[in-house]
CSV table of C-alpha atoms in Angstrom, one decimal:
chain,number,residue,atom,x,y,z
E,1,ASP,CA,18.9,-15.6,9.7
E,2,GLY,CA,20.5,-17.2,6.7
E,3,LYS,CA,18.1,-20.2,6.7
E,4,LEU,CA,14.6,-18.8,5.7
E,5,ARG,CA,13.9,-17.6,2.1
E,6,TYR,CA,12.3,-14.2,1.6
E,7,SER,CA,9.0,-15.7,1.0
E,8,GLU,CA,9.1,-17.6,4.3
E,9,LEU,CA,9.9,-14.6,6.3
E,10,GLU,CA,7.1,-13.5,8.6
E,11,ASP,CA,8.2,-9.7,8.6
E,12,LYS,CA,9.6,-8.7,5.4
E,13,PRO,CA,11.8,-5.6,4.4
E,14,VAL,CA,10.2,-3.2,2.0
E,15,ALA,CA,11.5,-0.2,0.0
E,16,GLY,CA,13.1,2.4,2.0
E,17,ASP,CA,14.3,0.0,4.8
E,18,GLU,CA,17.9,-0.4,6.0
E,19,VAL,CA,18.9,-4.0,5.0
E,20,VAL,CA,22.1,-5.9,6.0
E,21,LEU,CA,23.0,-8.7,3.6
E,22,TYR,CA,25.7,-11.2,3.3
E,23,GLY,CA,26.5,-13.2,0.3
E,24,GLY,CA,28.8,-13.3,-2.8
E,25,LEU,CA,29.6,-10.1,-4.6
E,26,LYS,CA,29.6,-10.1,-8.4
E,27,THR,CA,29.8,-7.6,-11.2
E,28,TYR,CA,27.0,-7.1,-13.9
E,29,ASN,CA,27.5,-4.4,-16.5
E,30,ASP,CA,30.5,-3.0,-14.5
E,31,GLU,CA,28.4,-2.5,-11.4
E,32,PRO,CA,28.7,-4.7,-8.2
E,33,GLU,CA,25.7,-6.6,-7.1
E,34,MET,CA,25.0,-9.3,-4.6
E,35,GLY,CA,24.4,-12.8,-5.8
E,36,SER,CA,22.6,-15.4,-3.7
E,37,ALA,CA,22.4,-13.0,-0.8
E,38,TRP,CA,20.8,-13.7,2.7
E,39,ILE,CA,19.1,-11.1,4.8
E,40,GLN,CA,21.2,-10.8,8.0
E,41,ALA,CA,19.1,-8.0,9.6
E,42,PHE,CA,16.9,-5.2,8.6
E,43,ASN,CA,15.3,-2.0,10.2
E,44,HIS,CA,12.0,-0.6,9.0
E,45,ILE,CA,12.6,3.0,8.3
E,46,ILE,CA,9.4,4.9,8.9
E,47,PRO,CA,9.4,8.5,7.3
E,48,ASP,CA,8.2,11.4,9.4
E,49,VAL,CA,4.5,11.5,9.3
E,50,ASP,CA,3.8,14.3,11.7
E,51,ASP,CA,2.4,16.5,8.9
E,52,TYR,CA,-0.1,13.9,8.0
E,53,GLU,CA,-3.6,14.6,9.3
E,54,ALA,CA,-5.7,11.9,11.0
E,55,VAL,CA,-8.9,11.5,9.3
E,56,THR,CA,-11.7,8.9,8.8
E,57,ILE,CA,-11.9,7.1,5.4
E,58,LYS,CA,-14.9,9.4,4.3
E,59,GLN,CA,-12.8,12.5,5.1
E,60,ALA,CA,-9.8,10.9,3.1
E,61,ARG,CA,-12.1,10.4,0.2
E,62,GLU,CA,-13.3,14.1,0.4
E,63,ALA,CA,-9.7,15.4,0.8
E,64,GLU,CA,-8.0,17.4,-2.0
E,65,LYS,CA,-5.5,15.7,-4.3
E,66,ASP,CA,-2.0,15.6,-2.8
E,67,SER,CA,-3.3,15.7,0.8
E,68,LYS,CA,-1.4,13.9,3.4
E,69,VAL,CA,-3.7,11.7,5.5
E,70,LYS,CA,-3.5,9.1,8.2
E,71,ILE,CA,-6.4,6.6,8.3
E,72,THR,CA,-7.3,3.4,10.3
E,73,GLY,CA,-9.3,0.8,8.6
E,74,THR,CA,-9.9,-3.0,8.1
E,75,VAL,CA,-8.6,-4.7,5.0
E,76,ALA,CA,-11.8,-5.8,3.2
E,77,GLN,CA,-10.3,-6.9,-0.1
E,78,ILE,CA,-6.9,-7.4,-1.9
E,79,THR,CA,-6.6,-6.6,-5.4
E,80,TYR,CA,-4.2,-8.5,-7.8
E,81,ALA,CA,-2.2,-7.5,-11.0
E,82,ASN,CA,-0.9,-9.8,-13.6
E,83,GLY,CA,0.7,-13.0,-12.4
E,84,TYR,CA,-1.5,-12.9,-9.3
E,85,VAL,CA,0.7,-10.3,-7.6
E,86,PRO,CA,-1.1,-8.2,-4.9
E,87,SER,CA,-1.5,-4.6,-6.2
E,88,GLY,CA,-3.6,-2.9,-3.6
E,89,VAL,CA,-6.2,-3.1,-0.9
E,90,TYR,CA,-9.6,-1.7,0.0
E,91,LEU,CA,-9.8,-0.4,3.5
E,92,VAL,CA,-13.1,0.1,5.3
E,93,ASP,CA,-14.2,1.8,8.5
E,94,GLU,CA,-17.6,2.8,9.9
E,95,THR,CA,-17.7,5.9,7.5
E,96,SER,CA,-16.7,4.4,4.0
E,97,SER,CA,-14.2,2.5,2.0
E,98,ILE,CA,-11.2,3.6,-0.1
E,99,TYR,CA,-8.7,1.9,-2.5
E,100,VAL,CA,-5.0,2.0,-1.5
E,101,TYR,CA,-2.8,1.4,-4.5
E,102,ASP,CA,0.5,0.0,-3.1
E,103,THR,CA,2.0,-3.4,-4.0
E,104,GLN,CA,4.3,-3.6,-1.0
E,105,LEU,CA,1.4,-2.7,1.4
E,106,ALA,CA,-0.8,-5.2,-0.2
E,107,ALA,CA,1.9,-7.9,0.0
E,108,GLN,CA,2.0,-7.5,3.8
E,109,LEU,CA,-1.7,-7.6,4.6
E,110,THR,CA,-4.5,-10.2,4.8
E,111,ILE,CA,-8.3,-9.6,4.9
E,112,GLY,CA,-9.4,-8.7,8.3
E,113,ASN,CA,-6.1,-6.9,9.4
E,114,LYS,CA,-6.8,-3.6,11.1
E,115,VAL,CA,-4.2,-1.2,10.0
E,116,LYS,CA,-3.1,2.4,10.4
E,117,ILE,CA,-1.3,4.1,7.3
E,118,ALA,CA,-0.2,7.4,6.3
E,119,ALA,CA,-0.7,8.1,2.5
E,120,THR,CA,-1.2,10.7,-0.2
E,121,LYS,CA,-4.7,11.3,-1.7
E,122,ASP,CA,-4.8,10.8,-5.3
E,123,PHE,CA,-7.1,10.1,-8.2
E,124,TYR,CA,-6.6,7.5,-11.1
E,125,VAL,CA,-7.6,7.7,-14.6
E,126,LEU,CA,-6.6,5.2,-17.4
E,127,GLU,CA,-4.1,6.9,-19.7
E,128,THR,CA,-6.3,5.9,-22.7
E,129,GLU,CA,-9.2,7.8,-21.1
E,130,GLN,CA,-7.4,10.9,-19.9
E,131,GLU,CA,-8.5,13.0,-22.8
E,132,SER,CA,-12.2,12.2,-22.2
E,133,ALA,CA,-11.8,12.7,-18.5
E,134,ASP,CA,-10.2,16.1,-19.1
E,135,LYS,CA,-13.1,17.1,-21.6
E,136,PHE,CA,-15.8,16.3,-19.0
E,137,GLY,CA,-14.0,17.4,-15.9
E,138,TYR,CA,-13.6,13.9,-14.4
E,139,GLN,CA,-10.8,13.8,-11.9
E,140,GLY,CA,-10.7,10.0,-11.6
E,141,CYS,CA,-11.2,7.4,-9.1
E,142,ASN,CA,-10.5,8.1,-5.3
E,143,GLN,CA,-7.4,6.3,-4.1
E,144,LEU,CA,-4.5,6.7,-1.7
E,145,THR,CA,-0.8,6.2,-2.9
E,146,ASN,CA,2.6,6.4,-1.4
E,147,SER,CA,1.4,4.8,1.7
E,148,VAL,CA,3.4,3.8,4.8
E,149,LEU,CA,2.2,1.1,7.1
E,150,LEU,CA,2.2,2.5,10.7
E,151,GLU,CA,0.4,-0.2,12.6
E,152,ASN,CA,-1.0,-3.7,11.6
E,153,ASP,CA,-2.7,-5.8,14.3
E,154,LYS,CA,-2.3,-8.9,12.1
E,155,ALA,CA,-5.7,-10.2,13.5
E,156,ASN,CA,-8.7,-11.3,11.6
E,157,ASN,CA,-11.2,-8.6,12.6
E,158,ASN,CA,-14.8,-8.7,11.8
E,159,PHE,CA,-16.1,-5.9,9.6
E,160,ASP,CA,-19.4,-5.2,8.1
E,161,LYS,CA,-19.4,-7.5,5.0
E,162,GLY,CA,-22.3,-5.7,3.6
E,163,PHE,CA,-20.1,-2.7,2.7
E,164,ARG,CA,-20.0,-1.7,-0.8
E,165,ILE,CA,-16.9,-0.3,-2.6
E,166,ALA,CA,-17.5,3.5,-2.5
E,167,THR,CA,-17.5,5.2,-5.9
E,168,ASN,CA,-17.1,9.0,-6.7
E,169,ASN,CA,-20.9,9.2,-6.7
E,170,GLY,CA,-21.4,7.6,-3.2
């Protein structure tokens, strides 16, 4: 609206959205760029998720690497990277919990939000531990990546606070 700063926007554009800006055009390294731009309007572009399978969180944990899944869960925890920047969330449902690594998703959510996402099943191993993981056949920690937020009730839903973060062993 030309008045609110990005941090003040209730609904924020994310990567992949179509955004209309107005502001001054300048050149940096012979490339044009916007300086002091304001968001005039934006449209959330949701990719086609018809080929994603709706599953429970437990089923997502058991899925093969690179499986396309849709899950519904409640945000139980937000994780943070350096500089206290949200880096991911733990989602829970009545079957289990799973980590979703996605900084843009994490920045849009608060604990208690019930969300539906489409994502890709993945595993994570620290680069410095990859050799040992390969040696002992360890695939890595269960997680979802490349997520797309399909629904967010933006409510503060109750969930079983006695949950435990699921590990590969349980």
